Tab-separated table of C-alpha atoms (C1' of nucleotides) in Angstrom:
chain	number	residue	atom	x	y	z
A	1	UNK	CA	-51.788	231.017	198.657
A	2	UNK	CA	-53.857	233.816	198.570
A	3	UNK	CA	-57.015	235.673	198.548
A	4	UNK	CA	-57.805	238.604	200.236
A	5	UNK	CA	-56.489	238.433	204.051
A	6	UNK	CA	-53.470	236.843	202.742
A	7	UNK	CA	-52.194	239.408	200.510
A	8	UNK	CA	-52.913	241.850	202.845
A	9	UNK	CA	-50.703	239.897	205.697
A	10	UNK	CA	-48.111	239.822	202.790
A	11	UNK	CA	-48.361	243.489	202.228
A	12	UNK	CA	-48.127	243.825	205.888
A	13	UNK	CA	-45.194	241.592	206.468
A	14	UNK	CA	-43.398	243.439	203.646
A	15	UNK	CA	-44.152	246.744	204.724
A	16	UNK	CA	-40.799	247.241	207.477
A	17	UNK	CA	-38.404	245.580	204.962
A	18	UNK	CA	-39.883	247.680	201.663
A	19	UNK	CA	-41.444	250.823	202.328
A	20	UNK	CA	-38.840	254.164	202.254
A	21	UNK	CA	-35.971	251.513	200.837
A	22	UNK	CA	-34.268	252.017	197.414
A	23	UNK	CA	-35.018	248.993	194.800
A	24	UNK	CA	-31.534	249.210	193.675
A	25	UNK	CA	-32.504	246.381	191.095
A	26	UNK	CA	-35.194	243.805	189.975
A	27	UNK	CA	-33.884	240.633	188.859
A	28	UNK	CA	-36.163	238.590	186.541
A	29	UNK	CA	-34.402	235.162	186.868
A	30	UNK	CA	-37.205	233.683	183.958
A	31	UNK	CA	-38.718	235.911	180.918
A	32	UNK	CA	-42.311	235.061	182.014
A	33	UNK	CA	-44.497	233.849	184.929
A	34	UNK	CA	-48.097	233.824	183.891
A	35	UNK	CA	-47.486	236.186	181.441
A	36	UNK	CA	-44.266	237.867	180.214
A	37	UNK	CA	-42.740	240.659	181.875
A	38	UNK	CA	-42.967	243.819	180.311
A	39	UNK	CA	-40.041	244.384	178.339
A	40	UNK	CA	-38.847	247.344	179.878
A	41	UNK	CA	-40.297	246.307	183.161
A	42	UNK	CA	-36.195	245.823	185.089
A	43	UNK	CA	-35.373	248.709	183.356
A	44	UNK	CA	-38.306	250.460	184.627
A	45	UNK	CA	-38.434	250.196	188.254
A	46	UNK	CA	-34.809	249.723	188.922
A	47	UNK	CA	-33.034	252.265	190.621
A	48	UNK	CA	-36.434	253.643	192.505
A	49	UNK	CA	-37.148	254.081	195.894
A	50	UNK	CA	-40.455	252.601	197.078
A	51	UNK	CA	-42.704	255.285	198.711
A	52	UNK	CA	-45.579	252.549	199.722
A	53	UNK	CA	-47.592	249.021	199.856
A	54	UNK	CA	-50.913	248.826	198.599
A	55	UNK	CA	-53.389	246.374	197.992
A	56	UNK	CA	-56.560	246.194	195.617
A	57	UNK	CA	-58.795	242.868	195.781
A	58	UNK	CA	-56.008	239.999	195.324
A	59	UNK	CA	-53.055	242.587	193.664
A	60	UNK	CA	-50.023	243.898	195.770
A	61	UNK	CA	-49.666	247.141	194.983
A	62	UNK	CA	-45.759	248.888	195.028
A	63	UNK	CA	-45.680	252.200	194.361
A	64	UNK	CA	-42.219	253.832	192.986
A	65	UNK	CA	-41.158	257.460	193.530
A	66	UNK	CA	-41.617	258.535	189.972
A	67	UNK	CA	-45.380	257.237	189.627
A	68	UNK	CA	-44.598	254.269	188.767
A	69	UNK	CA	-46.951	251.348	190.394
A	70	UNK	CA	-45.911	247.367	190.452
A	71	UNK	CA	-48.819	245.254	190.514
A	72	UNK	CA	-47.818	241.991	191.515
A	73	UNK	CA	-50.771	238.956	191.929
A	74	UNK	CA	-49.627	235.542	193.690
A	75	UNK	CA	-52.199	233.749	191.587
A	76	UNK	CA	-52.236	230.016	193.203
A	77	UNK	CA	-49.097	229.555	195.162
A	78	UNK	CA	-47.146	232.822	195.229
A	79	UNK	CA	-45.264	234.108	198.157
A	80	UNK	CA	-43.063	236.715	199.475
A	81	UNK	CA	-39.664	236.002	201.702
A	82	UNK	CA	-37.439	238.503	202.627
A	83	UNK	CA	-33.481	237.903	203.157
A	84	UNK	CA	-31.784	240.618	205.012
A	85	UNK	CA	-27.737	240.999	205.068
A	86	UNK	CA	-25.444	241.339	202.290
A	87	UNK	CA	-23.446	238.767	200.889
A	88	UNK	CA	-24.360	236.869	196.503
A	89	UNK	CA	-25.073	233.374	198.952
A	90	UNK	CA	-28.402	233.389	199.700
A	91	UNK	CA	-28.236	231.820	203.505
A	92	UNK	CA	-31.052	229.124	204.196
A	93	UNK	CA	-32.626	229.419	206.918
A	94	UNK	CA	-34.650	227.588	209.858
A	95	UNK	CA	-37.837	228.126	208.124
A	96	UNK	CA	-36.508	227.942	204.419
A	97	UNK	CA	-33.491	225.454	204.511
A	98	UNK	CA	-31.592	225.723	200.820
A	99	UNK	CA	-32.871	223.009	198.659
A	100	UNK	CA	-35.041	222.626	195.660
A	101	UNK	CA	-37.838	224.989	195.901
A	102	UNK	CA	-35.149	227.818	194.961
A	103	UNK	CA	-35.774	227.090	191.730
A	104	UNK	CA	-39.246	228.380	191.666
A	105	UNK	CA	-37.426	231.979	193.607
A	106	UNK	CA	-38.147	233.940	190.181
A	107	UNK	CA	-38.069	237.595	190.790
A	108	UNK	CA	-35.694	239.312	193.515
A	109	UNK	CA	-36.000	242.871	194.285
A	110	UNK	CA	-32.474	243.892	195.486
A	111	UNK	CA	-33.088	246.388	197.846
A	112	UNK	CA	-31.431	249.006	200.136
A	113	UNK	CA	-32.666	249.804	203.224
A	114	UNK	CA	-32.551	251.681	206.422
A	115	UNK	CA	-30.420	248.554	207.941
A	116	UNK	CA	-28.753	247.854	205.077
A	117	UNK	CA	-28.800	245.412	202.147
A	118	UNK	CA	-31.871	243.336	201.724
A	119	UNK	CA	-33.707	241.031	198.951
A	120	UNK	CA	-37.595	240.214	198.467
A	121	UNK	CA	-37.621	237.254	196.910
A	122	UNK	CA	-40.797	236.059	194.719
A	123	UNK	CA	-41.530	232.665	194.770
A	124	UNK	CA	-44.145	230.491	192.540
A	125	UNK	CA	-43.809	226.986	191.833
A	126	UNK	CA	-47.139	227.089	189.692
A	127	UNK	CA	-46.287	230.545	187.833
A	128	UNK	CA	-49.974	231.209	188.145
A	129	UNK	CA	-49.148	234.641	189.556
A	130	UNK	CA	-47.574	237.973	187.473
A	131	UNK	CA	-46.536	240.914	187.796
A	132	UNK	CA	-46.894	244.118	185.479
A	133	UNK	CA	-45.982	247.643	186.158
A	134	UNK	CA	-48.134	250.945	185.106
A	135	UNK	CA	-48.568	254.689	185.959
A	136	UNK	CA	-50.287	255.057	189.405
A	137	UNK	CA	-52.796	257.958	187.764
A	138	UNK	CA	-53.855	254.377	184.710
A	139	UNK	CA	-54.032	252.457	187.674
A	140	UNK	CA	-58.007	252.555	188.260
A	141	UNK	CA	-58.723	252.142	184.273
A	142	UNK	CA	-56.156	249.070	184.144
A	143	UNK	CA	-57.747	245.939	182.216
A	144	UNK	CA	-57.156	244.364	186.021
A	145	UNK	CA	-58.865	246.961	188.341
A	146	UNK	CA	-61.806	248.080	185.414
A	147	UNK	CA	-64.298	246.300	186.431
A	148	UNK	CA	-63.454	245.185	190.729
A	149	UNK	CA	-66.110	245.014	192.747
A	150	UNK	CA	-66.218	246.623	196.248
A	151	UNK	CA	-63.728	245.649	199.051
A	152	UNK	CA	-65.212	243.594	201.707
A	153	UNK	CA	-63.009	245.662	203.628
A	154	UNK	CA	-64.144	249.056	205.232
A	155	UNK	CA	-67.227	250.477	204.650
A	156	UNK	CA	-68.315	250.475	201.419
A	157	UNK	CA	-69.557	246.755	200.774
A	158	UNK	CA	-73.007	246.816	202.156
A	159	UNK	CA	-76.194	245.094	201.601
A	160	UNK	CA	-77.874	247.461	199.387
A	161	UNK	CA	-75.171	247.149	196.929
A	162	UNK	CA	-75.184	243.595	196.855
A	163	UNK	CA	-78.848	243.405	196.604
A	164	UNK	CA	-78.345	245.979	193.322
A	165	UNK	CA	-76.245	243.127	191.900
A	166	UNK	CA	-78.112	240.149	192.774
A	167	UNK	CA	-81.495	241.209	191.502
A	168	UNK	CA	-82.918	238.715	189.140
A	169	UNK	CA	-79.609	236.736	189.375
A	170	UNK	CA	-80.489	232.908	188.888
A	171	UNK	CA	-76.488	232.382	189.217
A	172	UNK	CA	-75.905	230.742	192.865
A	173	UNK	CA	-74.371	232.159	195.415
A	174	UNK	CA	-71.177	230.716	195.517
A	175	UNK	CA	-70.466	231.815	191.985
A	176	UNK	CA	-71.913	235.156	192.886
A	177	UNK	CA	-69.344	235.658	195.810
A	178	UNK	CA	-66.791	234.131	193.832
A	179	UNK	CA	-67.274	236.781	191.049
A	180	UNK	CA	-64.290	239.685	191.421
A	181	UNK	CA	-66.775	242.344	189.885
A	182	UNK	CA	-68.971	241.336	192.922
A	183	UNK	CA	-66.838	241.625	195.606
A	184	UNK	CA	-63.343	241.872	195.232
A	185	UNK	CA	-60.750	239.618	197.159
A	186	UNK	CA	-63.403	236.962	198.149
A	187	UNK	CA	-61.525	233.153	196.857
A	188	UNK	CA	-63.125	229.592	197.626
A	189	UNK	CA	-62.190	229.502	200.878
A	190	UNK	CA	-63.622	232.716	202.200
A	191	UNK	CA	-66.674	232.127	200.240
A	192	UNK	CA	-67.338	228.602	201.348
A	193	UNK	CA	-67.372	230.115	205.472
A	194	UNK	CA	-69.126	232.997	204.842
A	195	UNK	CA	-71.842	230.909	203.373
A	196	UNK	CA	-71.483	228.726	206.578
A	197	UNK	CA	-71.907	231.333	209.029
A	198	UNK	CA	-74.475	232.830	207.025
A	199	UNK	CA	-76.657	229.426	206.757
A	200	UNK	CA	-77.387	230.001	202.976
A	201	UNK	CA	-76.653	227.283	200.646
A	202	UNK	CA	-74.314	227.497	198.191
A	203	UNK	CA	-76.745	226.411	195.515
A	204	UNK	CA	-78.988	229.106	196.363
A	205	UNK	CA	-79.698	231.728	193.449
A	206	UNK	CA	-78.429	235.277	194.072
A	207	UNK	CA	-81.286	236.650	193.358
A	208	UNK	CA	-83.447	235.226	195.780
A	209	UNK	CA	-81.947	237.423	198.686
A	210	UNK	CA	-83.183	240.333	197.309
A	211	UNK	CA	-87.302	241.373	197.478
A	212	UNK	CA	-89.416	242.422	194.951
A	213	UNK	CA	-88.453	245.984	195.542
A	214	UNK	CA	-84.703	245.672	195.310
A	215	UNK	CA	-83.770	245.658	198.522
A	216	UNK	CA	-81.876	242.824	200.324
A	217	UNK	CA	-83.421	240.837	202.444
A	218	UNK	CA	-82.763	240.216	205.982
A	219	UNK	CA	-80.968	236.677	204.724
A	220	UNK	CA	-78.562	239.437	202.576
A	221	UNK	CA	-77.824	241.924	205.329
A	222	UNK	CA	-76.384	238.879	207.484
A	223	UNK	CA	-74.270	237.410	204.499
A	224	UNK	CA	-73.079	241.194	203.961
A	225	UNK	CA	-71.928	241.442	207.584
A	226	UNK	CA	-70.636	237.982	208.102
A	227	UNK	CA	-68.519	238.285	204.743
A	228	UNK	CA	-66.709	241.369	206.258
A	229	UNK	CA	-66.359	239.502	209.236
A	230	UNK	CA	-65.001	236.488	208.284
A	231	UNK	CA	-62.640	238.705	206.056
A	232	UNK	CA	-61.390	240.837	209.226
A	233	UNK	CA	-61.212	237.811	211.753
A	234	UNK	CA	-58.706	235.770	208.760
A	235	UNK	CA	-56.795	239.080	208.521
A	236	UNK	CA	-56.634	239.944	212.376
A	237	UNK	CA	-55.586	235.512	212.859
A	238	UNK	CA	-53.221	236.440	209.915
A	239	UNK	CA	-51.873	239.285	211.493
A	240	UNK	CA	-51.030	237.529	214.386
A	241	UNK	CA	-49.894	234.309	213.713
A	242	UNK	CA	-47.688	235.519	211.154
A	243	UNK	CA	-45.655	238.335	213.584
A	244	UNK	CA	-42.816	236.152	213.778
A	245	UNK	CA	-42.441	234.592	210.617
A	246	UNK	CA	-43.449	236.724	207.731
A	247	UNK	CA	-40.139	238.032	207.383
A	248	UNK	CA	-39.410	234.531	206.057
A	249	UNK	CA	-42.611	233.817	204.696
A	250	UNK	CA	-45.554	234.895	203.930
A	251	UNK	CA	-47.841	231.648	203.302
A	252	UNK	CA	-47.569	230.522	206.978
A	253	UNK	CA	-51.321	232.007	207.944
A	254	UNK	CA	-53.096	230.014	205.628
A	255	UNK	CA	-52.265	226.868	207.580
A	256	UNK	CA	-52.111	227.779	211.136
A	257	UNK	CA	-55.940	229.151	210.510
A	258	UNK	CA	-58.832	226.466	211.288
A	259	UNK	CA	-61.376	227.092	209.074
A	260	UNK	CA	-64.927	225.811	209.750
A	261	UNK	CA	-66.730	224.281	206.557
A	262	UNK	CA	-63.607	224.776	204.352
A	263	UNK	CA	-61.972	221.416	203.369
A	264	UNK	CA	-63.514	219.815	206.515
A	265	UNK	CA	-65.928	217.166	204.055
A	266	UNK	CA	-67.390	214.422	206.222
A	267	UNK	CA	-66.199	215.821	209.753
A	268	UNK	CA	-69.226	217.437	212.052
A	269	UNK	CA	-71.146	221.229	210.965
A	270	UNK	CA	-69.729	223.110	213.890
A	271	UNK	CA	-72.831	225.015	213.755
A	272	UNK	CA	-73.878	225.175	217.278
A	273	UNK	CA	-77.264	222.451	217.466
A	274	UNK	CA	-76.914	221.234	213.879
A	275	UNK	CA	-76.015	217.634	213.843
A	276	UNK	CA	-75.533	218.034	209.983
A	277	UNK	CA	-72.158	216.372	208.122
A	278	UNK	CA	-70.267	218.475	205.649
A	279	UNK	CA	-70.397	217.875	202.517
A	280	UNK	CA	-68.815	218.685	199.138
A	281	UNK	CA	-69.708	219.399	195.831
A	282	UNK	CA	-68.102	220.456	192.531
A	283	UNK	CA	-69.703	224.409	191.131
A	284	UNK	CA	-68.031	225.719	188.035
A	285	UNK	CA	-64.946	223.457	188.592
A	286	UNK	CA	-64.404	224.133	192.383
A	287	UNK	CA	-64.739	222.362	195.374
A	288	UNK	CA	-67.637	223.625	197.357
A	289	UNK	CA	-67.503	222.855	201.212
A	290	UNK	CA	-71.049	223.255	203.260
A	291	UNK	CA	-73.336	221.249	205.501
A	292	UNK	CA	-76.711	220.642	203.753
A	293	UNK	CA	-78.115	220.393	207.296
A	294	UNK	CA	-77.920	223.930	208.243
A	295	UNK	CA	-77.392	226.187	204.835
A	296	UNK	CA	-81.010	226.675	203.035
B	1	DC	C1'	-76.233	237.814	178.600
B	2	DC	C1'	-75.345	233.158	181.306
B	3	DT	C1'	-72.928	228.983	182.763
B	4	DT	C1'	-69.628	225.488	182.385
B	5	DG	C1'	-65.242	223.510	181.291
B	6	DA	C1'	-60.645	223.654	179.912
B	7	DA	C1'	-56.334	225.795	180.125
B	8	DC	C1'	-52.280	227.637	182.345
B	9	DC	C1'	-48.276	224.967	185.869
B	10	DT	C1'	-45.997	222.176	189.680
B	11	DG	C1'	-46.112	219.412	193.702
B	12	DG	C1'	-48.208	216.708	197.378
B	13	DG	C1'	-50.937	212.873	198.792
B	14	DC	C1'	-52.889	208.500	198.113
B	15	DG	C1'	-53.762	203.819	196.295
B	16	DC	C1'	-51.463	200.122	194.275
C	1	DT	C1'	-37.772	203.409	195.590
C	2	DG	C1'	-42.143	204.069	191.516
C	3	DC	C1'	-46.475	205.082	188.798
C	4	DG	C1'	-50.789	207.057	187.907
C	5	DC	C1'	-54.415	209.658	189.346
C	6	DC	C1'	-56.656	213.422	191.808
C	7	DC	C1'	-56.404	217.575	194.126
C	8	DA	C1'	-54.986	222.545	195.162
C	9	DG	C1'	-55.787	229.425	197.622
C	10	DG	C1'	-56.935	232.200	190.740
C	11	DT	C1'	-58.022	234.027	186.377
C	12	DT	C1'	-59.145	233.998	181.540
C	13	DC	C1'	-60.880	232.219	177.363
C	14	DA	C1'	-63.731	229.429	174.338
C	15	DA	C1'	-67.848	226.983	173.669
C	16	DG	C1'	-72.557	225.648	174.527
DNA sequence: CCTTGAACCTGGGCGC
DNA sequence: TGCGCCCAGGTTCAAG
């Protein structure tokens, strides 16, 4: 489920249930998802209490007293729930009635907390996702961190940096965006409506937004700003829509959000005035949502 | 270096 | 009820 927004409503939503409790014990209930666990990776973080959530780019950050650091990634269709109460019966629920998705629940973090016995449970049919665990200080020279891009969160992403690593770029800009050593935390989805908003075409080379001097053009300084935008608004709709359920799930804001370009192929460009169709094309193996009308 | 395509997995949707 | 095909929010390799 998940690029940036999304992980960051998961970290959100897991926040009450996780941060201050003791992980009394992981339980790996398969050797592997994308890649193996760690070997000593139960061993390792069971027994600690968890002193925060984090997030870098796509990654879900836990951080252990002891300086130990879980990275967990959700890959393609990862996601959280949390079970509160005691009891080895896992209740259903409304929202997650027993049946045969359980047998895609692969990690549960047993946990303690301020009102009592609780479980995170990790679920993945596709066991794109993994998890690893490392020393918070090895965290920023990890093989998955070394070479992130900026957040399009905050402050920092802005349009001279892009325009430093767009210059003479024939790639387009989908792939550009796309790139995690670009920006990090940007997926298809994201991409495709910045674009939109933007009106920049997808095919469009990177390099073309930035002048002969190095500095972005105008065209750039509106992606830049409509990229963090687009970012905050799907994490502010997250946010929201997800108050009352994320306890229980953690994949519900993807589908409750309407996006505008994004899987929306032969409907009207809600571009204000553009009578333009969108359309979709195939770019390094991914669908590619835009209206040819009003993107140049 | 660049760009593309395949691979890793399961499940849902659609046409027949 | 079934079968086969295509598609899916990500990342990483290998090959051209």
């Amino acid at each position: 489920m998940p690029e940036l927004p999304e992980v960051e409503t998961v970290r959100r939503g897991l926040t009450p249930a996780m941060e201050g409790s003791l992980l009394v014990r992981a339980e790996l209930r398969r050797p592997d998802l994308r890649f193996p666990f760690p070997a000593d990776f139960s061993a390792l973080v069971s027994g600690r209490r968890i002193l925060s959530l984090g997030r870098r780019a796509k990654y879900l950050l836990i951080d252990l007293e002891g300086g130990d650091v879980i990275i967990a990634h959700l890959g393609m269709s990862g996601s959280f729930r949390v079970e509160e109460g005691a009891g080895s019966e896992i209740p259903g629920d409304f929202h997650h009635p027993r049946g045969k998705d359980e047998k895609h629940d692969h990690v549960i973090f047993h946990l303690d907390t301020a009102n009592g016995p609780a479980r995170v449970i990790y679920n993945d049919p596709r066991r794109f996702g993994f998890m690893d665990v490392t020393r918070r200080e090895a965290l920023a020279s990890h093989a998955f961190f070394r070479e992130l891009g900026e957040e399009p969160t905050g402050n920092v992403l802005d349009s001279d940096y892009l325009a430093r690593r767009f210059t003479g770029k024939a790639q387009p800009l989908k792939s550009a965006l796309l790139d995690q050593k670009n920006i990090a935390g940007l997926g298809n989805i994201y991409v495709c409506e910045a674009l939109w908003r933007s009106g920049l075409s997808p095919m469009r080379a990177a390099g073309t937004l930035v002048d002969a001097k190095g500095k972005p053009k105008t065209s750039l300084k509106r992606l830049t700003d409509d990229i963090r935008a687009v970012i905050a608004d799907a994490i502010a709709a997250g946010g929201s829509s997800l108050r009352d359920h994320i306890q229980t799930d953690g994949t519900l804001g993807y589908f409750q959000h309407s996006f505008s370009v994004y899987d929306r192929e032969g409907e009207p460009c809600r571009t204000p005035g553009c009578s333009g169709t969108v359309a979709r094309v195939v770019q390094a193996g991914r669908s590619t949502f835009y209206c040819p009308e009003c993107q140049k």
